[in-house]
Tab-separated table of C-alpha atoms in Angstrom:
chain	number	residue	atom	x	y	z
Q	1	MET	CA	-6.531	22.895	15.853
Q	2	THR	CA	-6.046	19.440	16.459
Q	3	SER	CA	-8.529	16.882	17.724
Q	4	LYS	CA	-8.546	13.672	18.757
Q	5	ILE	CA	-10.918	10.561	17.512
Q	6	ILE	CA	-10.688	7.432	20.313
Q	7	ILE	CA	-12.111	3.808	19.440
Q	8	GLU	CA	-11.976	2.705	23.262
Q	9	ASP	CA	-11.457	-1.678	24.088
Q	10	LEU	CA	-12.865	-2.940	21.162
Q	11	LYS	CA	-12.721	-6.454	21.552
Q	12	ILE	CA	-12.198	-8.698	19.041
Q	13	TYR	CA	-11.401	-12.857	18.631
Q	14	ALA	CA	-8.417	-13.686	16.884
Q	15	TYR	CA	-5.624	-16.201	15.380
Q	16	HIS	CA	-2.262	-14.141	16.387
Q	17	GLY	CA	0.424	-15.715	17.862
Q	18	ALA	CA	3.789	-17.305	17.963
Q	19	LEU	CA	3.064	-20.508	19.206
Q	20	PRO	CA	1.063	-23.088	16.730
Q	21	GLU	CA	-1.943	-23.604	18.756
Q	22	GLU	CA	-2.259	-19.576	19.447
Q	23	THR	CA	-3.465	-20.008	15.025
Q	24	LEU	CA	-5.887	-22.931	15.888
Q	25	ILE	CA	-7.134	-21.861	19.371
Q	26	GLY	CA	-6.889	-18.281	18.724
Q	27	THR	CA	-8.662	-15.500	22.096
Q	28	TYR	CA	-9.755	-12.159	22.750
Q	29	TYR	CA	-7.882	-9.062	22.001
Q	30	LEU	CA	-8.481	-5.302	23.054
Q	31	LEU	CA	-7.852	-2.746	20.567
Q	32	ASN	CA	-7.750	1.017	22.035
Q	33	VAL	CA	-6.416	3.165	19.274
Q	34	GLU	CA	-6.410	6.678	19.183
Q	35	VAL	CA	-5.572	9.271	15.704
Q	36	HIS	CA	-5.766	12.753	15.659
Q	37	ALA	CA	-6.431	15.540	12.730
Q	38	ASP	CA	-7.276	18.625	12.030
Q	39	LEU	CA	-11.306	18.603	12.468
Q	40	TRP	CA	-12.507	22.620	12.703
Q	41	LYS	CA	-14.224	21.758	9.894
Q	42	ALA	CA	-16.837	18.987	10.884
Q	43	VAL	CA	-17.364	21.424	13.478
Q	44	GLY	CA	-19.210	24.194	11.964
Q	45	THR	CA	-20.575	21.537	9.325
Q	46	ASP	CA	-22.596	18.829	11.443
Q	47	ASP	CA	-20.936	16.626	7.333
Q	48	LEU	CA	-19.429	13.272	7.517
Q	49	ASN	CA	-17.548	14.462	5.015
Q	50	ASP	CA	-15.484	16.876	7.216
Q	51	THR	CA	-13.629	14.485	9.889
Q	52	ILE	CA	-12.569	11.342	10.631
Q	53	ASN	CA	-14.910	8.221	10.075
Q	54	TYR	CA	-14.550	6.497	13.231
Q	55	ALA	CA	-16.978	3.816	11.852
Q	56	GLU	CA	-14.359	3.435	9.056
Q	57	ILE	CA	-11.820	2.640	10.701
Q	58	ASN	CA	-13.102	0.014	13.000
Q	59	ASP	CA	-13.671	-1.831	9.652
Q	60	ILE	CA	-9.996	-1.345	8.907
Q	61	ILE	CA	-9.198	-3.302	12.367
Q	62	HIS	CA	-11.167	-5.835	11.893
Q	63	ASN	CA	-10.249	-6.628	8.383
Q	64	GLU	CA	-6.634	-6.330	9.373
Q	65	MET	CA	-7.359	-8.527	12.991
Q	66	LYS	CA	-8.394	-11.235	10.456
Q	67	VAL	CA	-5.174	-11.736	8.926
Q	68	PRO	CA	-3.471	-14.632	11.512
Q	69	SER	CA	0.452	-12.847	12.123
Q	70	LYS	CA	3.011	-13.854	14.907
Q	71	LEU	CA	3.546	-10.413	16.527
Q	72	MET	CA	0.916	-8.572	17.441
Q	73	GLU	CA	3.310	-5.274	16.768
Q	74	HIS	CA	2.939	-6.497	12.721
Q	75	VAL	CA	-0.764	-6.781	12.918
Q	76	ALA	CA	-0.854	-2.886	15.215
Q	77	GLY	CA	1.839	-2.029	11.947
Q	78	ARG	CA	-0.405	-2.727	9.665
Q	79	ILE	CA	-3.615	-1.005	10.571
Q	80	LEU	CA	-1.667	2.226	11.272
Q	81	LYS	CA	0.189	2.258	7.853
Q	82	ASN	CA	-3.791	1.390	6.637
Q	83	ILE	CA	-5.678	4.087	8.673
Q	84	LYS	CA	-3.027	6.872	7.564
Q	85	MET	CA	-3.462	5.400	3.829
Q	86	LYS	CA	-7.095	6.025	4.156
Q	87	PHE	CA	-7.103	9.250	6.189
Q	88	PRO	CA	-3.666	10.959	5.150
Q	89	GLN	CA	-5.159	14.123	6.779
Q	90	VAL	CA	-4.265	11.929	9.816
Q	91	SER	CA	-1.133	13.918	11.975
Q	92	PHE	CA	-0.767	11.115	15.035
Q	93	ILE	CA	-1.862	7.523	15.276
Q	94	LYS	CA	-1.797	5.152	18.680
Q	95	ILE	CA	-2.410	1.375	18.349
Q	96	ARG	CA	-2.781	-0.856	21.965
Q	97	ILE	CA	-3.298	-4.496	21.096
Q	98	THR	CA	-4.136	-5.979	24.196
Q	99	LYS	CA	-3.768	-9.720	24.042
Q	100	THR	CA	-6.406	-11.143	26.759
Q	101	ASN	CA	-5.567	-14.428	27.224
Q	102	PRO	CA	-1.882	-14.859	26.721
Q	103	PRO	CA	0.171	-18.579	27.223
Q	104	MET	CA	2.439	-17.469	29.874
Q	105	THR	CA	2.407	-18.172	33.582
Q	106	GLY	CA	0.322	-16.696	35.928
Q	107	GLU	CA	-2.904	-14.356	36.691
Q	108	MET	CA	-3.157	-11.222	34.596
Q	109	HIS	CA	-5.348	-9.088	32.327
Q	110	GLY	CA	-3.319	-9.859	29.027
Q	111	VAL	CA	-0.301	-8.702	27.232
Q	112	SER	CA	-0.298	-5.600	25.196
Q	113	VAL	CA	1.640	-3.850	22.143
Q	114	GLU	CA	1.489	-0.095	21.332
Q	115	ILE	CA	2.771	1.961	18.385
Q	116	GLU	CA	2.786	5.186	17.603
Q	117	ASN	CA	3.854	7.173	15.006
Q	118	GLN	CA	3.628	11.649	14.089
Q	119	PHE	CA	3.457	12.663	11.030
C-alpha cells in the first residue's frame, strides 16, 4: 500500500538567487512537498512512530531554506536528500519550489522548479 503525505504552499522568506541582490533582499518562496510510503501500520496503531512525521519534514525544509544558494534546484535537491536520509522508508519524493517575486520583466505568480525521485 502506498500513502501520500503532502505539504502544500509552505511560505518561507529566503535568500536564494544567481544575482547578488537576491541574496541580500530575499523574497518569499512557496514549497510543495509530496512523499510516498507504506503507512498502513499507522492506520491501525494510531502511533506517530508508525508513520512519517511531517513536522520533521517541515523542519528539514526550513533548515535547508536558511542556506543561501544560487539555484532553487540545489535547494530542492538538498531537501530531497535530507528527507530520504531521515525517512529511508520513503519510496517517492516530489518537491516544488516557487520564487514568488523573481527579478524578471512581466507580471507573474512566480517561477517554479520541481524535482522528483522514485526509490
